[in-house]
mmCIF file of C-alpha atoms in Angstrom:
data_model
loop_
_atom_site.group_PDB
_atom_site.id
_atom_site.type_symbol
_atom_site.label_atom_id
_atom_site.label_comp_id
_atom_site.label_asym_id
_atom_site.label_seq_id
_atom_site.Cartn_x
_atom_site.Cartn_y
_atom_site.Cartn_z
ATOM 1 C CA UNK A 1 153.250 79.410 91.493
ATOM 2 C CA UNK A 2 155.002 82.568 92.661
ATOM 3 C CA UNK A 3 154.144 82.678 96.338
ATOM 4 C CA UNK A 4 157.431 84.387 97.057
ATOM 5 C CA UNK A 5 156.437 87.307 94.806
ATOM 6 C CA UNK A 6 152.976 87.589 96.406
ATOM 7 C CA UNK A 7 154.562 87.695 99.837
ATOM 8 C CA UNK A 8 157.196 90.193 98.757
ATOM 9 C CA UNK A 9 154.530 92.600 97.538
ATOM 10 C CA UNK A 10 152.570 92.260 100.793
ATOM 11 C CA UNK A 11 155.786 92.753 102.804
ATOM 12 C CA UNK A 12 156.451 96.017 100.954
ATOM 13 C CA UNK A 13 152.858 97.176 101.391
ATOM 14 C CA UNK A 14 152.915 96.405 105.110
ATOM 15 C CA UNK A 15 156.134 98.278 105.850
ATOM 16 C CA UNK A 16 156.431 101.085 103.298
ATOM 17 C CA UNK A 17 153.943 104.002 103.301
ATOM 18 C CA UNK A 18 155.053 105.072 99.799
ATOM 19 C CA UNK A 19 154.282 101.624 98.355
ATOM 20 C CA UNK A 20 150.884 101.770 100.076
ATOM 21 C CA UNK A 21 150.152 105.154 98.536
ATOM 22 C CA UNK A 22 151.253 103.994 95.108
ATOM 23 C CA UNK A 23 149.100 100.847 95.483
ATOM 24 C CA UNK A 24 146.118 103.066 96.285
ATOM 25 C CA UNK A 25 146.819 105.358 93.310
ATOM 26 C CA UNK A 26 147.910 102.876 90.630
ATOM 27 C CA UNK A 27 147.342 99.338 91.842
ATOM 28 C CA UNK A 28 147.711 97.608 88.477
ATOM 29 C CA UNK A 29 151.105 99.217 87.906
ATOM 30 C CA UNK A 30 152.322 98.019 91.306
ATOM 31 C CA UNK A 31 151.008 94.506 90.640
ATOM 32 C CA UNK A 32 152.858 94.618 87.326
ATOM 33 C CA UNK A 33 156.158 95.083 89.148
ATOM 34 C CA UNK A 34 155.934 91.521 90.485
ATOM 35 C CA UNK A 35 155.997 88.166 88.689
ATOM 36 C CA UNK A 36 152.461 87.027 89.518
ATOM 37 C CA UNK A 37 149.977 84.563 88.037
ATOM 38 C CA UNK A 38 146.485 85.711 87.067
ATOM 39 C CA UNK A 39 145.107 83.808 90.064
ATOM 40 C CA UNK A 40 147.459 85.702 92.386
ATOM 41 C CA UNK A 41 146.677 89.065 90.800
ATOM 42 C CA UNK A 42 142.959 88.383 91.227
ATOM 43 C CA UNK A 43 143.406 87.329 94.852
ATOM 44 C CA UNK A 44 145.442 90.434 95.702
ATOM 45 C CA UNK A 45 143.220 92.892 93.853
ATOM 46 C CA UNK A 46 139.882 91.686 95.249
ATOM 47 C CA UNK A 47 141.278 91.074 97.959
ATOM 48 C CA UNK A 48 140.419 87.385 98.361
ATOM 49 C CA UNK A 49 141.880 86.693 101.813
ATOM 50 C CA UNK A 50 140.703 83.065 101.696
ATOM 51 C CA UNK A 51 142.537 82.357 98.449
ATOM 52 C CA UNK A 52 145.687 84.172 99.590
ATOM 53 C CA UNK A 53 145.628 82.022 102.726
ATOM 54 C CA UNK A 54 145.218 78.811 100.689
ATOM 55 C CA UNK A 55 148.022 79.884 98.333
ATOM 56 C CA UNK A 56 150.248 79.802 101.415
ATOM 57 C CA UNK A 57 150.799 83.452 102.340
ATOM 58 C CA UNK A 58 152.448 83.605 105.757
ATOM 59 C CA UNK A 59 149.879 84.688 108.361
ATOM 60 C CA UNK A 60 152.177 87.342 109.761
ATOM 61 C CA UNK A 61 152.015 89.032 106.367
ATOM 62 C CA UNK A 62 148.393 88.234 105.576
ATOM 63 C CA UNK A 63 146.843 89.539 108.793
ATOM 64 C CA UNK A 64 148.356 92.974 108.196
ATOM 65 C CA UNK A 65 147.299 92.945 104.538
ATOM 66 C CA UNK A 66 143.767 92.280 105.855
ATOM 67 C CA UNK A 67 144.082 95.130 108.382
ATOM 68 C CA UNK A 68 145.229 97.401 105.540
ATOM 69 C CA UNK A 69 141.893 96.681 103.862
ATOM 70 C CA UNK A 70 140.060 97.400 107.149
ATOM 71 C CA UNK A 71 139.045 93.759 107.527
ATOM 72 C CA UNK A 72 138.295 93.198 111.212
ATOM 73 C CA UNK A 73 139.952 90.279 113.056
ATOM 74 C CA UNK A 74 136.923 87.971 113.311
ATOM 75 C CA UNK A 75 136.076 88.622 109.657
ATOM 76 C CA UNK A 76 139.712 87.879 108.718
ATOM 77 C CA UNK A 77 139.538 84.476 110.433
ATOM 78 C CA UNK A 78 136.183 83.720 108.788
ATOM 79 C CA UNK A 79 137.481 84.611 105.332
ATOM 80 C CA UNK A 80 140.311 82.094 105.772
ATOM 81 C CA UNK A 81 137.801 79.416 106.793
ATOM 82 C CA UNK A 82 135.711 80.181 103.733
ATOM 83 C CA UNK A 83 138.861 79.977 101.629
ATOM 84 C CA UNK A 84 139.499 76.455 102.873
ATOM 85 C CA UNK A 85 135.946 75.456 101.931
ATOM 86 C CA UNK A 86 136.145 77.058 98.511
ATOM 87 C CA UNK A 87 139.701 76.266 97.427
ATOM 88 C CA UNK A 88 140.798 73.288 99.556
ATOM 89 C CA UNK A 89 143.760 72.899 101.916
ATOM 90 C CA UNK A 90 146.679 75.302 102.185
ATOM 91 C CA UNK A 91 149.069 74.555 99.315
ATOM 92 C CA UNK A 92 152.418 75.816 100.686
ATOM 93 C CA UNK A 93 154.129 77.218 103.756
ATOM 94 C CA UNK A 94 153.732 76.553 107.471
ATOM 95 C CA UNK A 95 150.390 78.249 108.200
ATOM 96 C CA UNK A 96 148.126 75.273 107.439
ATOM 97 C CA UNK A 97 144.936 74.798 109.461
ATOM 98 C CA UNK A 98 145.044 71.858 111.869
ATOM 99 C CA UNK A 99 141.586 71.939 113.455
ATOM 100 C CA UNK A 100 140.377 73.879 116.492
ATOM 101 C CA UNK A 101 137.254 74.014 118.604
ATOM 102 C CA UNK A 102 137.096 77.832 118.310
ATOM 103 C CA UNK A 103 137.715 80.637 120.795
ATOM 104 C CA UNK A 104 134.196 80.680 122.282
ATOM 105 C CA UNK A 105 134.111 76.941 123.035
ATOM 106 C CA UNK A 106 137.703 77.086 124.265
ATOM 107 C CA UNK A 107 136.903 80.024 126.569
ATOM 108 C CA UNK A 108 133.873 78.167 127.957
ATOM 109 C CA UNK A 109 136.021 75.096 128.663
ATOM 110 C CA UNK A 110 138.690 77.183 130.414
ATOM 111 C CA UNK A 111 136.030 78.973 132.474
ATOM 112 C CA UNK A 112 134.582 75.632 133.600
ATOM 113 C CA UNK A 113 138.077 74.439 134.519
ATOM 114 C CA UNK A 114 138.728 77.613 136.545
ATOM 115 C CA UNK A 115 135.467 77.141 138.465
ATOM 116 C CA UNK A 116 136.379 73.591 139.458
ATOM 117 C CA UNK A 117 139.884 74.515 140.651
ATOM 118 C CA UNK B 1 179.132 94.648 134.199
ATOM 119 C CA UNK B 2 177.309 91.340 134.639
ATOM 120 C CA UNK B 3 173.741 91.120 133.375
ATOM 121 C CA UNK B 4 171.392 92.745 135.924
ATOM 122 C CA UNK B 5 168.066 91.269 134.783
ATOM 123 C CA UNK B 6 167.029 88.364 132.561
ATOM 124 C CA UNK B 7 163.494 87.314 131.732
ATOM 125 C CA UNK B 8 161.031 86.426 129.000
ATOM 126 C CA UNK B 9 157.459 87.305 128.119
ATOM 127 C CA UNK B 10 154.699 86.978 125.554
ATOM 128 C CA UNK B 11 154.304 89.545 122.804
ATOM 129 C CA UNK B 12 151.029 88.533 121.136
ATOM 130 C CA UNK B 13 149.387 91.457 119.296
ATOM 131 C CA UNK B 14 145.987 90.498 120.714
ATOM 132 C CA UNK B 15 147.175 91.462 124.222
ATOM 133 C CA UNK B 16 146.744 95.106 123.239
ATOM 134 C CA UNK B 17 144.802 94.876 119.983
ATOM 135 C CA UNK B 18 141.964 92.697 121.298
ATOM 136 C CA UNK B 19 142.328 93.467 125.013
ATOM 137 C CA UNK B 20 138.641 93.976 125.801
ATOM 138 C CA UNK B 21 137.680 90.609 124.322
ATOM 139 C CA UNK B 22 139.508 88.571 126.965
ATOM 140 C CA UNK B 23 138.116 87.523 130.327
ATOM 141 C CA UNK B 24 138.397 90.722 132.410
ATOM 142 C CA UNK B 25 139.914 89.102 135.481
ATOM 143 C CA UNK B 26 142.551 87.260 133.462
ATOM 144 C CA UNK B 27 143.432 90.354 131.447
ATOM 145 C CA UNK B 28 143.806 92.497 134.549
ATOM 146 C CA UNK B 29 145.981 89.854 136.205
ATOM 147 C CA UNK B 30 148.155 89.707 133.082
ATOM 148 C CA UNK B 31 148.554 93.476 132.916
ATOM 149 C CA UNK B 32 149.394 93.601 136.620
ATOM 150 C CA UNK B 33 152.015 90.894 136.118
ATOM 151 C CA UNK B 34 153.468 92.810 133.155
ATOM 152 C CA UNK B 35 153.716 96.005 135.221
ATOM 153 C CA UNK B 36 155.334 94.096 138.083
ATOM 154 C CA UNK B 37 157.874 92.650 135.652
ATOM 155 C CA UNK B 38 158.634 96.171 134.451
ATOM 156 C CA UNK B 39 159.042 97.392 138.021
ATOM 157 C CA UNK B 40 161.389 94.520 138.882
ATOM 158 C CA UNK B 41 163.423 95.055 135.739
ATOM 159 C CA UNK B 42 163.750 98.812 136.311
ATOM 160 C CA UNK B 43 164.618 98.246 139.987
ATOM 161 C CA UNK B 44 167.883 96.691 138.769
ATOM 162 C CA UNK B 45 168.755 100.168 137.375
ATOM 163 C CA UNK B 46 169.604 99.075 133.824
ATOM 164 C CA UNK B 47 171.282 101.480 131.423
ATOM 165 C CA UNK B 48 169.785 99.602 128.471
ATOM 166 C CA UNK B 49 167.449 96.713 127.699
ATOM 167 C CA UNK B 50 168.312 94.027 125.152
ATOM 168 C CA UNK B 51 165.103 92.615 123.649
ATOM 169 C CA UNK B 52 165.512 89.298 121.843
ATOM 170 C CA UNK B 53 162.410 89.122 119.700
ATOM 171 C CA UNK B 54 161.013 87.066 116.870
ATOM 172 C CA UNK B 55 160.100 89.722 114.365
ATOM 173 C CA UNK B 56 157.408 89.199 111.781
ATOM 174 C CA UNK B 57 158.604 90.646 108.451
ATOM 175 C CA UNK B 58 158.885 94.192 109.728
ATOM 176 C CA UNK B 59 162.541 94.439 108.716
ATOM 177 C CA UNK B 60 163.686 91.157 107.256
ATOM 178 C CA UNK B 61 162.260 89.149 104.376
ATOM 179 C CA UNK B 62 163.131 85.953 102.547
ATOM 180 C CA UNK B 63 165.276 87.888 100.045
ATOM 181 C CA UNK B 64 167.991 88.227 102.693
ATOM 182 C CA UNK B 65 166.944 86.637 105.972
ATOM 183 C CA UNK B 66 169.455 86.729 108.831
ATOM 184 C CA UNK B 67 169.318 83.893 111.340
ATOM 185 C CA UNK B 68 170.321 86.427 114.011
ATOM 186 C CA UNK B 69 170.410 90.209 113.915
ATOM 187 C CA UNK B 70 171.061 93.071 116.333
ATOM 188 C CA UNK B 71 169.996 96.677 115.872
ATOM 189 C CA UNK B 72 172.678 99.365 115.877
ATOM 190 C CA UNK B 73 170.984 102.770 115.958
ATOM 191 C CA UNK B 74 170.365 105.670 118.319
ATOM 192 C CA UNK B 75 166.610 105.432 117.843
ATOM 193 C CA UNK B 76 163.959 103.108 116.482
ATOM 194 C CA UNK B 77 160.405 103.668 115.326
ATOM 195 C CA UNK B 78 157.493 101.434 116.236
ATOM 196 C CA UNK B 79 155.133 99.826 116.102
ATOM 197 C CA UNK B 80 155.138 99.311 112.355
ATOM 198 C CA UNK B 81 151.639 97.822 112.480
ATOM 199 C CA UNK B 82 148.466 99.767 111.857
ATOM 200 C CA UNK B 83 147.890 101.716 115.095
ATOM 201 C CA UNK B 84 144.194 100.811 115.107
ATOM 202 C CA UNK B 85 145.090 97.108 114.767
ATOM 203 C CA UNK B 86 147.634 97.049 117.595
ATOM 204 C CA UNK B 87 146.245 99.968 119.611
ATOM 205 C CA UNK B 88 149.715 101.205 120.451
ATOM 206 C CA UNK B 89 150.632 104.691 119.309
ATOM 207 C CA UNK B 90 153.612 104.829 116.951
ATOM 208 C CA UNK B 91 156.577 106.499 118.588
ATOM 209 C CA UNK B 92 160.337 106.844 118.591
ATOM 210 C CA UNK B 93 162.158 104.636 121.084
ATOM 211 C CA UNK B 94 165.718 105.460 122.166
ATOM 212 C CA UNK B 95 168.584 103.166 121.238
ATOM 213 C CA UNK B 96 172.332 103.376 121.837
ATOM 214 C CA UNK B 97 174.353 102.873 118.676
ATOM 215 C CA UNK B 98 177.757 102.844 120.378
ATOM 216 C CA UNK B 99 176.634 100.280 122.951
ATOM 217 C CA UNK B 100 175.044 98.138 120.231
ATOM 218 C CA UNK B 101 178.302 98.186 118.290
ATOM 219 C CA UNK B 102 180.336 97.050 121.285
ATOM 220 C CA UNK B 103 177.851 94.239 122.000
ATOM 221 C CA UNK B 104 177.807 93.155 118.356
ATOM 222 C CA UNK B 105 181.603 93.061 118.177
ATOM 223 C CA UNK B 106 181.736 90.619 121.079
ATOM 224 C CA UNK B 107 178.799 88.513 119.827
ATOM 225 C CA UNK B 108 180.590 88.217 116.474
ATOM 226 C CA UNK B 109 183.462 86.385 118.158
ATOM 227 C CA UNK B 110 181.261 83.276 118.273
ATOM 228 C CA UNK B 111 178.044 83.949 116.327
ATOM 229 C CA UNK B 112 177.805 85.397 112.809
ATOM 230 C CA UNK B 113 175.188 88.006 113.662
ATOM 231 C CA UNK B 114 173.852 90.551 111.167
ATOM 232 C CA UNK B 115 173.616 94.164 112.246
ATOM 233 C CA UNK B 116 170.980 96.676 111.211
ATOM 234 C CA UNK B 117 171.277 100.460 111.400
ATOM 235 C CA UNK B 118 167.578 100.690 110.565
ATOM 236 C CA UNK B 119 164.979 98.736 112.487
ATOM 237 C CA UNK B 120 161.249 99.174 112.810
ATOM 238 C CA UNK B 121 159.754 97.587 115.896
ATOM 239 C CA UNK B 122 156.734 95.349 115.427
ATOM 240 C CA UNK B 123 154.491 93.793 118.074
ATOM 241 C CA UNK B 124 157.318 91.447 119.087
ATOM 242 C CA UNK B 125 158.991 94.403 120.791
ATOM 243 C CA UNK B 126 156.267 97.050 120.966
ATOM 244 C CA UNK B 127 153.757 95.005 122.992
ATOM 245 C CA UNK B 128 156.255 94.151 125.778
ATOM 246 C CA UNK B 129 157.589 97.746 125.880
ATOM 247 C CA UNK B 130 154.019 99.082 126.103
ATOM 248 C CA UNK B 131 153.829 97.462 129.558
ATOM 249 C CA UNK B 132 157.458 97.243 130.702
ATOM 250 C CA UNK B 133 158.732 100.715 129.757
ATOM 251 C CA UNK B 134 155.567 102.690 128.941
ATOM 252 C CA UNK B 135 157.455 105.999 128.995
ATOM 253 C CA UNK B 136 159.996 104.663 126.466
ATOM 254 C CA UNK B 137 162.764 106.134 128.594
ATOM 255 C CA UNK B 138 165.167 103.155 128.549
ATOM 256 C CA UNK B 139 167.484 102.680 125.543
ATOM 257 C CA UNK B 140 166.671 99.474 123.683
ATOM 258 C CA UNK B 141 169.033 97.129 121.859
ATOM 259 C CA UNK B 142 166.788 95.044 119.600
ATOM 260 C CA UNK B 143 167.879 91.546 118.657
ATOM 261 C CA UNK B 144 166.095 89.140 116.366
ATOM 262 C CA UNK B 145 166.024 85.420 115.779
ATOM 263 C CA UNK B 146 164.366 84.271 112.558
ATOM 264 C CA UNK B 147 161.380 82.216 113.686
ATOM 265 C CA UNK B 148 159.204 82.903 110.625
ATOM 266 C CA UNK B 149 160.848 81.898 107.377
ATOM 267 C CA UNK B 150 162.260 78.350 107.355
ATOM 268 C CA UNK B 151 164.960 77.168 107.261
ATOM 269 C CA UNK B 152 165.410 78.318 110.840
ATOM 270 C CA UNK B 153 168.570 78.264 112.901
ATOM 271 C CA UNK B 154 168.763 75.107 115.047
ATOM 272 C CA UNK B 155 167.822 75.508 118.718
ATOM 273 C CA UNK B 156 171.438 74.924 119.708
ATOM 274 C CA UNK B 157 172.415 78.005 117.715
ATOM 275 C CA UNK B 158 169.736 80.058 119.493
ATOM 276 C CA UNK B 159 171.377 78.897 122.715
ATOM 277 C CA UNK B 160 174.789 79.911 121.387
ATOM 278 C CA UNK B 161 173.377 83.338 120.470
ATOM 279 C CA UNK B 162 172.115 83.778 124.050
ATOM 280 C CA UNK B 163 175.514 82.765 125.446
ATOM 281 C CA UNK B 164 177.255 85.173 123.084
ATOM 282 C CA UNK B 165 174.964 88.001 124.170
ATOM 283 C CA UNK B 166 175.747 87.229 127.798
ATOM 284 C CA UNK B 167 179.493 87.371 127.147
ATOM 285 C CA UNK B 168 178.980 90.665 125.330
ATOM 286 C CA UNK B 169 176.861 92.149 128.125
ATOM 287 C CA UNK B 170 179.374 91.086 130.773
ATOM 288 C CA UNK B 171 182.165 92.810 128.819
ATOM 289 C CA UNK B 172 180.644 96.321 128.777
ATOM 290 C CA UNK B 173 180.579 98.701 131.769
ATOM 291 C CA UNK B 174 176.870 99.487 131.420
ATOM 292 C CA UNK B 175 174.187 97.726 133.454
ATOM 293 C CA UNK B 176 172.191 95.650 130.966
ATOM 294 C CA UNK B 177 168.810 93.959 131.313
ATOM 295 C CA UNK B 178 167.681 91.346 128.787
ATOM 296 C CA UNK B 179 164.345 89.807 127.861
ATOM 297 C CA UNK B 180 163.267 87.283 125.288
ATOM 298 C CA UNK B 181 159.810 87.751 123.790
ATOM 299 C CA UNK B 182 157.670 85.229 121.984
ATOM 300 C CA UNK B 183 154.863 82.760 122.123
ATOM 301 C CA UNK B 184 155.032 79.140 123.201
ATOM 302 C CA UNK B 185 152.504 76.874 121.478
ATOM 303 C CA UNK B 186 150.237 78.847 119.149
ATOM 304 C CA UNK B 187 148.772 78.900 115.674
ATOM 305 C CA UNK B 188 148.533 82.656 115.152
ATOM 306 C CA UNK B 189 146.956 84.347 112.151
ATOM 307 C CA UNK B 190 145.426 81.076 110.960
ATOM 308 C CA UNK B 191 141.807 79.896 111.269
ATOM 309 C CA UNK B 192 143.075 78.043 114.376
ATOM 310 C CA UNK B 193 144.088 81.273 116.133
ATOM 311 C CA UNK B 194 143.302 80.653 119.795
ATOM 312 C CA UNK B 195 144.401 77.023 119.796
ATOM 313 C CA UNK B 196 146.891 76.494 122.629
ATOM 314 C CA UNK B 197 148.630 73.325 123.827
ATOM 315 C CA UNK B 198 148.821 74.385 127.443
ATOM 316 C CA UNK B 199 150.300 71.077 128.635
ATOM 317 C CA UNK B 200 153.129 71.460 126.118
ATOM 318 C CA UNK B 201 153.656 75.021 127.317
ATOM 319 C CA UNK B 202 153.854 73.928 130.949
ATOM 320 C CA UNK B 203 156.405 71.237 130.156
ATOM 321 C CA UNK B 204 158.473 73.738 128.149
ATOM 322 C CA UNK B 205 158.370 76.206 131.034
ATOM 323 C CA UNK B 206 159.378 73.461 133.474
ATOM 324 C CA UNK B 207 162.495 72.890 131.386
ATOM 325 C CA UNK B 208 163.005 76.662 130.967
ATOM 326 C CA UNK B 209 162.754 77.509 134.662
ATOM 327 C CA UNK B 210 165.107 74.633 135.494
ATOM 328 C CA UNK B 211 167.421 76.071 132.797
ATOM 329 C CA UNK B 212 167.831 72.498 131.589
ATOM 330 C CA UNK B 213 169.894 73.041 128.438
ATOM 331 C CA UNK B 214 169.744 69.453 127.238
ATOM 332 C CA UNK B 215 165.957 69.236 127.645
ATOM 333 C CA UNK B 216 165.383 72.639 126.041
ATOM 334 C CA UNK B 217 167.462 71.739 123.003
ATOM 335 C CA UNK B 218 165.945 68.271 122.578
ATOM 336 C CA UNK B 219 162.886 69.503 120.654
ATOM 337 C CA UNK B 220 162.903 69.055 116.885
ATOM 338 C CA UNK B 221 161.200 71.543 114.570
ATOM 339 C CA UNK B 222 158.943 68.723 113.316
ATOM 340 C CA UNK B 223 157.830 68.053 116.889
ATOM 341 C CA UNK B 224 157.368 71.773 117.611
ATOM 342 C CA UNK B 225 155.280 72.210 114.453
ATOM 343 C CA UNK B 226 153.118 69.210 115.313
ATOM 344 C CA UNK B 227 152.588 69.937 119.011
ATOM 345 C CA UNK B 228 153.016 73.704 119.245
ATOM 346 C CA UNK B 229 152.246 75.017 115.777
ATOM 347 C CA UNK B 230 154.308 77.304 113.602
ATOM 348 C CA UNK B 231 154.108 79.881 116.373
ATOM 349 C CA UNK B 232 156.021 77.471 118.606
ATOM 350 C CA UNK B 233 159.173 78.159 116.604
ATOM 351 C CA UNK B 234 159.411 81.323 118.718
ATOM 352 C CA UNK B 235 160.647 79.300 121.722
ATOM 353 C CA UNK B 236 164.051 80.197 120.279
ATOM 354 C CA UNK B 237 163.799 83.583 122.031
ATOM 355 C CA UNK B 238 163.038 81.956 125.387
ATOM 356 C CA UNK B 239 165.924 79.536 124.825
ATOM 357 C CA UNK B 240 168.338 82.370 124.041
ATOM 358 C CA UNK B 241 167.257 84.149 127.240
ATOM 359 C CA UNK B 242 167.847 80.949 129.231
ATOM 360 C CA UNK B 243 171.331 80.704 127.771
ATOM 361 C CA UNK B 244 171.984 84.365 128.633
ATOM 362 C CA UNK B 245 170.980 83.636 132.231
ATOM 363 C CA UNK B 246 174.164 81.592 132.496
ATOM 364 C CA UNK B 247 172.807 78.622 134.408
ATOM 365 C CA UNK B 248 170.510 80.578 136.752
ATOM 366 C CA UNK B 249 167.132 79.003 137.404
ATOM 367 C CA UNK B 250 163.902 80.768 136.552
ATOM 368 C CA UNK B 251 160.550 81.645 138.058
ATOM 369 C CA UNK B 252 157.247 81.659 136.174
ATOM 370 C CA UNK B 253 155.322 84.720 137.302
ATOM 371 C CA UNK B 254 152.311 84.266 135.054
ATOM 372 C CA UNK B 255 151.087 81.596 132.668
ATOM 373 C CA UNK B 256 147.446 81.508 131.591
ATOM 374 C CA UNK B 257 145.950 80.428 128.278
ATOM 375 C CA UNK B 258 144.001 83.302 126.711
ATOM 376 C CA UNK B 259 142.468 82.095 123.429
ATOM 377 C CA UNK B 260 141.536 85.535 122.077
ATOM 378 C CA UNK B 261 145.202 86.506 122.563
ATOM 379 C CA UNK B 262 146.179 83.237 120.803
ATOM 380 C CA UNK B 263 148.762 82.148 123.407
ATOM 381 C CA UNK B 264 149.387 81.059 126.950
ATOM 382 C CA UNK B 265 150.294 84.525 128.207
ATOM 383 C CA UNK B 266 153.602 83.971 129.964
ATOM 384 C CA UNK B 267 156.005 86.032 132.024
ATOM 385 C CA UNK B 268 159.081 84.657 133.744
ATOM 386 C CA UNK B 269 162.443 85.735 135.005
ATOM 387 C CA UNK B 270 165.700 84.193 136.099
ATOM 388 C CA UNK B 271 167.068 84.430 139.626
ATOM 389 C CA UNK B 272 170.373 86.122 138.932
ATOM 390 C CA UNK B 273 172.792 86.260 141.881
ATOM 391 C CA UNK B 274 171.838 89.229 144.153
ATOM 392 C CA UNK B 275 175.383 90.589 144.207
ATOM 393 C CA UNK B 276 175.156 90.861 140.450
ATOM 394 C CA UNK B 277 171.895 92.809 140.583
ATOM 395 C CA UNK B 278 172.982 95.244 143.269
ATOM 396 C CA UNK B 279 176.478 96.160 142.176
ATOM 397 C CA UNK B 280 176.477 99.905 141.464
ATOM 398 C CA UNK B 281 177.305 101.048 137.954
ATOM 399 C CA UNK B 282 180.875 102.261 137.219
#
């Protein structure tokens, strides 16, 4: 596993316009600059947000990598959920899923609570 | 000059980036509270604003991660995020390199802080400034506590950082305001984004507004992770602000859970002695 290398590449992409341009122009060469497994290269190149999430990429890096690929917020969350179904629990890091009713159900509960105040 | 303003607020990117998806009444109340906080802060006539944030890999990475850092430049660019994602236009925000240096030199007497002559603001600073200083006309001194890449500095060290900042602020002639920015319980950027432990947040804010050092520092990271998620590590910024308040008690001006923003949106400030707020500069 080389999660650190995956995250380092995403960090550079998120903050450096020149790395972004180079990634757009010659992606394989940029990927070759990092010590990555084939699974990680595949996940980055696709991009497979669900697999990157399960590999343990920090959400503060991953959500911007998703935005870079014009993946909308709700779609980003759904891709992570699909990743959990397809690849199993998060393998590293502190961004594991812990279970949640979802925003819509949560909003409805809060609205009901406000009305009974 | 003693600190003229001390507070803390949320910085969640959804507050601007997903604004229209929140309950309208709640969002408007939050934005009103943010503007009021900005008005109150500016009414203390600060010469600069220290923002203690929890940055999110905009400047620092695990190849060389400082526990604490302070910016030392005459200007900063932000937000670093995609403008369409955050819906805040990228701009240049004034800093004050000489002031930063004097503050850093005093902080270094007790805390081994890193300094940075380059610093790109992310949502941790840009979202609060969007509401508090929308004209970007107040020089900013950015400060950061690592809340992202464990191992993290113990809470007691975050307190020490806040105390050191207060000593530094009190030692310069300028009028300085200070805010901490961060989330309380939250699980951001995970499939659980929107999950909030509001009871935990309220208990934390009870301790924070009482400025109860012992109670604030009694949390363990294991407990925070379990009850408040990885986002809860950001309480370090609120704790540093409490320490900077020097024993003053606080007031919670707004605290409402907003799932689409992923946090209990929170704004609070400390009741600094009036004489301190009103003393004219120089």
